[in-house]
Amino acid sequence: MATTPVIKAEKREEFGKGASRRLRAAGRVPGVIYSAGEENIHFHVDILEITALVRNDGTNAILELEVEGEKHLAIVKHVDQNVLTLNIDHIDLLGVKRGEKVNVEVPVIYEGEAAPDAVVLQELDLVEIEVDALKIPDEIVVSIEGKEIGDQILAGDLPLPEGAELLTDPEYLVINVTFQQVDEEIEAAAEEAEEGGAEAGAESTEEAAEGEE
């Protein structure tokens, strides 16, 4: 993993919606860091710095938050975004210790080519794992190379990082290799609708012609 980024923050002295609006107007994002057995720290950080971190590393991003000269190792746990501007309105961090394991959800992606005519369906996009806080993977990659119709990849088949433990049910279906399914009833209904529309159009034309006579 790359060097843990350090983001400088300042303690929040004012609270409430009005105070938060003033911070955001000044280009700052209010937040809080929760740590087991310790008092919560309310802070505010530069919006550009924290936005870049979340954009680059996602919601499992690890950082060192420096508040009044003291650094706190933490993981991003929740981000509130403005529904209109998509700017970060508030951020929650979870304080962690080096060597400590955390529970996180990690995206699953697949690579490779399945057999010809096979359709690959991804049934599960995220899996939950327990892993060292400093070794959280950006994603879990699984190969579908050469998979045949009927093959399946379950959560328990996924390649996990060393030392990580799967928390998602290992029997959950992640990748399903199947065939192109055509719903005959839907196709028949569509054909009937088309025929019905054509007939209605013909009748309207005939009625119009009769009216002109």
PDB file of C-alpha atoms in Angstrom:
ATOM      1  CA  MET A   1       0.000   0.000   0.000  1.00  0.00           C
ATOM      2  CA  ALA A   2       1.173   3.548  -0.767  1.00  0.00           C
ATOM      3  CA  THR A   3       2.278   5.956   1.926  1.00  0.00           C
ATOM      4  CA  THR A   4      -0.634   6.934   4.137  1.00  0.00           C
ATOM      5  CA  PRO A   5      -1.678  10.504   3.256  1.00  0.00           C
ATOM      6  CA  VAL A   6      -1.668  13.110   6.006  1.00  0.00           C
ATOM      7  CA  ILE A   7      -4.495  15.633   6.052  1.00  0.00           C
ATOM      8  CA  LYS A   8      -4.383  18.579   8.412  1.00  0.00           C
ATOM      9  CA  ALA A   9      -7.579  19.464  10.221  1.00  0.00           C
ATOM     10  CA  GLU A  10      -8.775  21.953  12.780  1.00  0.00           C
ATOM     11  CA  LYS A  11     -11.024  21.261  15.755  1.00  0.00           C
ATOM     12  CA  ARG A  12     -14.576  22.446  15.430  1.00  0.00           C
ATOM     13  CA  GLU A  13     -15.557  25.022  17.998  1.00  0.00           C
ATOM     14  CA  GLU A  14     -19.086  25.675  16.757  1.00  0.00           C
ATOM     15  CA  PHE A  15     -21.853  23.207  16.034  1.00  0.00           C
ATOM     16  CA  GLY A  16     -25.259  23.197  14.401  1.00  0.00           C
ATOM     17  CA  LYS A  17     -26.542  23.676  10.854  1.00  0.00           C
ATOM     18  CA  GLY A  18     -25.586  27.348  10.724  1.00  0.00           C
ATOM     19  CA  ALA A  19     -21.997  26.630  11.745  1.00  0.00           C
ATOM     20  CA  SER A  20     -21.748  23.807   9.205  1.00  0.00           C
ATOM     21  CA  ARG A  21     -23.054  26.052   6.420  1.00  0.00           C
ATOM     22  CA  ARG A  22     -20.458  28.687   7.273  1.00  0.00           C
ATOM     23  CA  LEU A  23     -17.686  26.091   7.159  1.00  0.00           C
ATOM     24  CA  ARG A  24     -18.799  24.786   3.775  1.00  0.00           C
ATOM     25  CA  ALA A  25     -19.070  28.326   2.430  1.00  0.00           C
ATOM     26  CA  ALA A  26     -15.435  28.811   3.479  1.00  0.00           C
ATOM     27  CA  GLY A  27     -14.349  25.686   1.591  1.00  0.00           C
ATOM     28  CA  ARG A  28     -14.188  23.447   4.660  1.00  0.00           C
ATOM     29  CA  VAL A  29     -15.875  20.102   5.362  1.00  0.00           C
ATOM     30  CA  PRO A  30     -17.070  19.283   8.900  1.00  0.00           C
ATOM     31  CA  GLY A  31     -16.446  15.785  10.213  1.00  0.00           C
ATOM     32  CA  VAL A  32     -16.009  13.546  13.221  1.00  0.00           C
ATOM     33  CA  ILE A  33     -13.585  10.769  14.081  1.00  0.00           C
ATOM     34  CA  TYR A  34     -14.781   7.910  16.282  1.00  0.00           C
ATOM     35  CA  SER A  35     -12.269   5.807  18.190  1.00  0.00           C
ATOM     36  CA  ALA A  36     -13.063   2.930  20.575  1.00  0.00           C
ATOM     37  CA  GLY A  37     -12.559   3.962  24.175  1.00  0.00           C
ATOM     38  CA  GLU A  38     -11.679   7.547  23.239  1.00  0.00           C
ATOM     39  CA  GLU A  39     -13.594  10.788  23.017  1.00  0.00           C
ATOM     40  CA  ASN A  40     -14.915  11.698  19.586  1.00  0.00           C
ATOM     41  CA  ILE A  41     -13.020  14.456  17.781  1.00  0.00           C
ATOM     42  CA  HIS A  42     -15.033  16.981  15.790  1.00  0.00           C
ATOM     43  CA  PHE A  43     -13.006  18.672  13.077  1.00  0.00           C
ATOM     44  CA  HIS A  44     -13.081  20.438   9.720  1.00  0.00           C
ATOM     45  CA  VAL A  45     -10.793  19.927   6.737  1.00  0.00           C
ATOM     46  CA  ASP A  46     -10.108  21.498   3.349  1.00  0.00           C
ATOM     47  CA  ILE A  47     -12.763  20.411   0.853  1.00  0.00           C
ATOM     48  CA  LEU A  48     -10.285  19.959  -2.007  1.00  0.00           C
ATOM     49  CA  GLU A  49      -7.973  17.703   0.028  1.00  0.00           C
ATOM     50  CA  ILE A  50     -10.691  15.459   1.402  1.00  0.00           C
ATOM     51  CA  THR A  51     -12.515  15.287  -1.953  1.00  0.00           C
ATOM     52  CA  ALA A  52      -9.318  14.189  -3.708  1.00  0.00           C
ATOM     53  CA  LEU A  53      -8.741  11.485  -1.082  1.00  0.00           C
ATOM     54  CA  VAL A  54     -12.256  10.060  -1.396  1.00  0.00           C
ATOM     55  CA  ARG A  55     -12.217  10.265  -5.187  1.00  0.00           C
ATOM     56  CA  ASN A  56      -8.870   8.472  -5.461  1.00  0.00           C
ATOM     57  CA  ASP A  57      -9.175   5.907  -2.654  1.00  0.00           C
ATOM     58  CA  GLY A  58     -12.919   5.475  -2.138  1.00  0.00           C
ATOM     59  CA  THR A  59     -14.868   5.126   1.075  1.00  0.00           C
ATOM     60  CA  ASN A  60     -12.333   2.697   2.554  1.00  0.00           C
ATOM     61  CA  ALA A  61      -9.573   5.299   2.272  1.00  0.00           C
ATOM     62  CA  ILE A  62      -6.942   5.298   5.013  1.00  0.00           C
ATOM     63  CA  LEU A  63      -5.445   8.574   6.186  1.00  0.00           C
ATOM     64  CA  GLU A  64      -3.663  10.220   9.065  1.00  0.00           C
ATOM     65  CA  LEU A  65      -5.701  13.135  10.343  1.00  0.00           C
ATOM     66  CA  GLU A  66      -3.485  15.725  11.985  1.00  0.00           C
ATOM     67  CA  VAL A  67      -5.338  17.766  14.592  1.00  0.00           C
ATOM     68  CA  GLU A  68      -3.442  20.269  16.740  1.00  0.00           C
ATOM     69  CA  GLY A  69      -0.160  18.525  15.940  1.00  0.00           C
ATOM     70  CA  GLU A  70      -1.423  15.040  16.838  1.00  0.00           C
ATOM     71  CA  LYS A  71      -1.912  12.432  14.116  1.00  0.00           C
ATOM     72  CA  HIS A  72      -4.824   9.999  14.178  1.00  0.00           C
ATOM     73  CA  LEU A  73      -4.793   6.963  11.877  1.00  0.00           C
ATOM     74  CA  ALA A  74      -8.308   6.545  10.505  1.00  0.00           C
ATOM     75  CA  ILE A  75     -10.448   5.016   7.788  1.00  0.00           C
ATOM     76  CA  VAL A  76     -13.252   6.786   5.904  1.00  0.00           C
ATOM     77  CA  LYS A  77     -16.530   5.177   6.983  1.00  0.00           C
ATOM     78  CA  HIS A  78     -19.262   7.447   5.667  1.00  0.00           C
ATOM     79  CA  VAL A  79     -19.530  10.428   3.361  1.00  0.00           C
ATOM     80  CA  ASP A  80     -22.560  12.728   3.074  1.00  0.00           C
ATOM     81  CA  GLN A  81     -22.790  14.403  -0.327  1.00  0.00           C
ATOM     82  CA  ASN A  82     -24.952  17.293  -1.433  1.00  0.00           C
ATOM     83  CA  VAL A  83     -27.596  15.888  -3.775  1.00  0.00           C
ATOM     84  CA  LEU A  84     -27.317  18.856  -6.135  1.00  0.00           C
ATOM     85  CA  THR A  85     -23.620  19.782  -6.176  1.00  0.00           C
ATOM     86  CA  LEU A  86     -22.263  16.343  -5.121  1.00  0.00           C
ATOM     87  CA  ASN A  87     -19.838  18.217  -2.844  1.00  0.00           C
ATOM     88  CA  ILE A  88     -18.979  16.490   0.435  1.00  0.00           C
ATOM     89  CA  ASP A  89     -21.133  17.974   3.202  1.00  0.00           C
ATOM     90  CA  HIS A  90     -19.848  15.851   6.097  1.00  0.00           C
ATOM     91  CA  ILE A  91     -17.447  12.977   6.664  1.00  0.00           C
ATOM     92  CA  ASP A  92     -17.211  10.278   9.344  1.00  0.00           C
ATOM     93  CA  LEU A  93     -13.887   8.631  10.147  1.00  0.00           C
ATOM     94  CA  LEU A  94     -13.152   5.570  12.255  1.00  0.00           C
ATOM     95  CA  GLY A  95      -9.933   5.684  14.246  1.00  0.00           C
ATOM     96  CA  VAL A  96      -7.790   2.532  13.893  1.00  0.00           C
ATOM     97  CA  LYS A  97      -4.441   1.284  15.174  1.00  0.00           C
ATOM     98  CA  ARG A  98      -1.625  -0.128  13.083  1.00  0.00           C
ATOM     99  CA  GLY A  99      -2.021  -3.888  12.809  1.00  0.00           C
ATOM    100  CA  GLU A 100      -5.703  -3.668  13.725  1.00  0.00           C
ATOM    101  CA  LYS A 101      -8.211  -5.473  11.527  1.00  0.00           C
ATOM    102  CA  VAL A 102     -11.341  -3.768  10.254  1.00  0.00           C
ATOM    103  CA  ASN A 103     -14.535  -4.927   8.557  1.00  0.00           C
ATOM    104  CA  VAL A 104     -14.952  -3.372   5.115  1.00  0.00           C
ATOM    105  CA  GLU A 105     -16.943  -3.902   1.933  1.00  0.00           C
ATOM    106  CA  VAL A 106     -14.776  -4.311  -1.158  1.00  0.00           C
ATOM    107  CA  PRO A 107     -15.905  -4.226  -4.819  1.00  0.00           C
ATOM    108  CA  VAL A 108     -15.606  -7.422  -6.869  1.00  0.00           C
ATOM    109  CA  ILE A 109     -14.692  -7.259 -10.553  1.00  0.00           C
ATOM    110  CA  TYR A 110     -14.034  -9.988 -13.094  1.00  0.00           C
ATOM    111  CA  GLU A 111     -11.537 -10.258 -15.928  1.00  0.00           C
ATOM    112  CA  GLY A 112     -10.972 -12.586 -18.856  1.00  0.00           C
ATOM    113  CA  GLU A 113     -13.244 -14.109 -21.484  1.00  0.00           C
ATOM    114  CA  ALA A 114     -15.821 -16.812 -20.897  1.00  0.00           C
ATOM    115  CA  ALA A 115     -16.662 -19.463 -23.504  1.00  0.00           C
ATOM    116  CA  PRO A 116     -18.316 -18.328 -26.750  1.00  0.00           C
ATOM    117  CA  ASP A 117     -22.100 -17.748 -26.449  1.00  0.00           C
ATOM    118  CA  ALA A 118     -21.823 -17.594 -22.643  1.00  0.00           C
ATOM    119  CA  VAL A 119     -23.412 -14.665 -20.813  1.00  0.00           C
ATOM    120  CA  VAL A 120     -21.667 -13.515 -17.645  1.00  0.00           C
ATOM    121  CA  LEU A 121     -23.952 -12.138 -14.947  1.00  0.00           C
ATOM    122  CA  GLN A 122     -22.482 -10.482 -11.851  1.00  0.00           C
ATOM    123  CA  GLU A 123     -24.924 -11.169  -9.037  1.00  0.00           C
ATOM    124  CA  LEU A 124     -22.932  -9.587  -6.179  1.00  0.00           C
ATOM    125  CA  ASP A 125     -20.930  -6.370  -6.507  1.00  0.00           C
ATOM    126  CA  LEU A 126     -19.497  -6.114  -2.978  1.00  0.00           C
ATOM    127  CA  VAL A 127     -18.234  -8.586  -0.403  1.00  0.00           C
ATOM    128  CA  GLU A 128     -17.433  -7.907   3.240  1.00  0.00           C
ATOM    129  CA  ILE A 129     -14.045  -8.945   4.573  1.00  0.00           C
ATOM    130  CA  GLU A 130     -12.012  -8.529   7.735  1.00  0.00           C
ATOM    131  CA  VAL A 131      -8.532  -7.300   6.869  1.00  0.00           C
ATOM    132  CA  ASP A 132      -5.567  -5.339   8.222  1.00  0.00           C
ATOM    133  CA  ALA A 133      -6.524  -1.658   8.153  1.00  0.00           C
ATOM    134  CA  LEU A 134      -3.396  -0.827   6.169  1.00  0.00           C
ATOM    135  CA  LYS A 135      -3.896  -3.631   3.628  1.00  0.00           C
ATOM    136  CA  ILE A 136      -7.409  -2.962   2.392  1.00  0.00           C
ATOM    137  CA  PRO A 137      -7.576  -3.855  -1.320  1.00  0.00           C
ATOM    138  CA  ASP A 138      -9.159  -1.437  -3.784  1.00  0.00           C
ATOM    139  CA  GLU A 139     -10.983  -4.389  -5.338  1.00  0.00           C
ATOM    140  CA  ILE A 140     -11.045  -8.162  -5.523  1.00  0.00           C
ATOM    141  CA  VAL A 141     -10.405  -9.491  -9.029  1.00  0.00           C
ATOM    142  CA  VAL A 142     -11.638 -12.909 -10.127  1.00  0.00           C
ATOM    143  CA  SER A 143     -10.947 -14.584 -13.480  1.00  0.00           C
ATOM    144  CA  ILE A 144     -13.721 -15.926 -15.708  1.00  0.00           C
ATOM    145  CA  GLU A 145     -11.286 -17.038 -18.410  1.00  0.00           C
ATOM    146  CA  GLY A 146     -12.661 -20.100 -20.210  1.00  0.00           C
ATOM    147  CA  LYS A 147     -15.677 -20.456 -17.938  1.00  0.00           C
ATOM    148  CA  GLU A 148     -18.435 -22.534 -19.504  1.00  0.00           C
ATOM    149  CA  ILE A 149     -22.192 -22.117 -19.444  1.00  0.00           C
ATOM    150  CA  GLY A 150     -23.365 -23.433 -16.075  1.00  0.00           C
ATOM    151  CA  ASP A 151     -20.221 -22.426 -14.189  1.00  0.00           C
ATOM    152  CA  GLN A 152     -20.636 -20.318 -11.068  1.00  0.00           C
ATOM    153  CA  ILE A 153     -18.285 -18.405  -8.781  1.00  0.00           C
ATOM    154  CA  LEU A 154     -19.357 -18.167  -5.158  1.00  0.00           C
ATOM    155  CA  ALA A 155     -18.127 -15.715  -2.539  1.00  0.00           C
ATOM    156  CA  GLY A 156     -16.063 -18.515  -1.018  1.00  0.00           C
ATOM    157  CA  ASP A 157     -14.207 -18.947  -4.324  1.00  0.00           C
ATOM    158  CA  LEU A 158     -12.875 -15.390  -4.406  1.00  0.00           C
ATOM    159  CA  PRO A 159      -9.118 -14.836  -4.015  1.00  0.00           C
ATOM    160  CA  LEU A 160      -8.694 -12.793  -0.826  1.00  0.00           C
ATOM    161  CA  PRO A 161      -5.653 -10.774   0.247  1.00  0.00           C
ATOM    162  CA  GLU A 162      -3.248 -12.567   2.556  1.00  0.00           C
ATOM    163  CA  GLY A 163      -4.544 -12.542   6.124  1.00  0.00           C
ATOM    164  CA  ALA A 164      -8.053 -11.455   5.117  1.00  0.00           C
ATOM    165  CA  GLU A 165     -11.179 -13.316   6.213  1.00  0.00           C
ATOM    166  CA  LEU A 166     -14.436 -13.467   4.276  1.00  0.00           C
ATOM    167  CA  LEU A 167     -17.446 -12.246   6.279  1.00  0.00           C
ATOM    168  CA  THR A 168     -20.006 -12.514   3.484  1.00  0.00           C
ATOM    169  CA  ASP A 169     -21.760 -15.898   3.311  1.00  0.00           C
ATOM    170  CA  PRO A 170     -19.373 -18.075   1.236  1.00  0.00           C
ATOM    171  CA  GLU A 171     -22.382 -19.637  -0.539  1.00  0.00           C
ATOM    172  CA  TYR A 172     -23.543 -16.314  -2.014  1.00  0.00           C
ATOM    173  CA  LEU A 173     -23.495 -16.341  -5.814  1.00  0.00           C
ATOM    174  CA  VAL A 174     -21.112 -13.729  -7.217  1.00  0.00           C
ATOM    175  CA  ILE A 175     -20.693 -14.661 -10.891  1.00  0.00           C
ATOM    176  CA  ASN A 176     -23.141 -16.738 -12.898  1.00  0.00           C
ATOM    177  CA  VAL A 177     -22.092 -17.964 -16.346  1.00  0.00           C
ATOM    178  CA  THR A 178     -25.253 -18.717 -18.270  1.00  0.00           C
ATOM    179  CA  PHE A 179     -26.833 -18.446 -21.740  1.00  0.00           C
ATOM    180  CA  GLN A 180     -28.856 -15.756 -23.448  1.00  0.00           C
ATOM    181  CA  GLN A 181     -32.400 -16.190 -22.226  1.00  0.00           C
ATOM    182  CA  VAL A 182     -35.307 -15.069 -24.361  1.00  0.00           C
ATOM    183  CA  ASP A 183     -38.677 -14.687 -22.713  1.00  0.00           C
ATOM    184  CA  GLU A 184     -41.055 -16.199 -25.269  1.00  0.00           C
ATOM    185  CA  GLU A 185     -44.136 -14.811 -23.530  1.00  0.00           C
ATOM    186  CA  ILE A 186     -42.781 -11.258 -23.664  1.00  0.00           C
ATOM    187  CA  GLU A 187     -41.815 -11.657 -27.326  1.00  0.00           C
ATOM    188  CA  ALA A 188     -45.285 -13.034 -28.160  1.00  0.00           C
ATOM    189  CA  ALA A 189     -46.961 -10.140 -26.314  1.00  0.00           C
ATOM    190  CA  ALA A 190     -44.784  -7.643 -28.175  1.00  0.00           C
ATOM    191  CA  GLU A 191     -45.698  -9.216 -31.524  1.00  0.00           C
ATOM    192  CA  GLU A 192     -49.403  -9.133 -30.653  1.00  0.00           C
ATOM    193  CA  ALA A 193     -49.128  -5.477 -29.669  1.00  0.00           C
ATOM    194  CA  GLU A 194     -47.433  -4.655 -32.964  1.00  0.00           C
ATOM    195  CA  GLU A 195     -50.080  -6.545 -34.941  1.00  0.00           C
ATOM    196  CA  GLY A 196     -52.848  -4.894 -32.956  1.00  0.00           C
ATOM    197  CA  GLY A 197     -51.349  -1.468 -33.607  1.00  0.00           C
ATOM    198  CA  ALA A 198     -51.094  -2.174 -37.313  1.00  0.00           C
ATOM    199  CA  GLU A 199     -54.710  -3.338 -37.469  1.00  0.00           C
ATOM    200  CA  ALA A 200     -55.897  -0.294 -35.524  1.00  0.00           C
ATOM    201  CA  GLY A 201     -53.988   1.952 -37.896  1.00  0.00           C
ATOM    202  CA  ALA A 202     -55.566   0.237 -40.921  1.00  0.00           C
ATOM    203  CA  GLU A 203     -59.057   0.600 -39.433  1.00  0.00           C
ATOM    204  CA  SER A 204     -58.491   4.301 -38.746  1.00  0.00           C
ATOM    205  CA  THR A 205     -57.371   4.817 -42.340  1.00  0.00           C
ATOM    206  CA  GLU A 206     -60.467   3.036 -43.648  1.00  0.00           C
ATOM    207  CA  GLU A 207     -62.782   5.071 -41.389  1.00  0.00           C
ATOM    208  CA  ALA A 208     -61.117   8.286 -42.504  1.00  0.00           C
ATOM    209  CA  ALA A 209     -61.586   7.285 -46.132  1.00  0.00           C
ATOM    210  CA  GLU A 210     -65.276   6.488 -45.551  1.00  0.00           C
ATOM    211  CA  GLY A 211     -65.763   9.823 -43.813  1.00  0.00           C
ATOM    212  CA  GLU A 212     -64.379  11.681 -46.834  1.00  0.00           C
ATOM    213  CA  GLU A 213     -66.880   9.883 -49.048  1.00  0.00           C
TER     214      GLU A 213
END
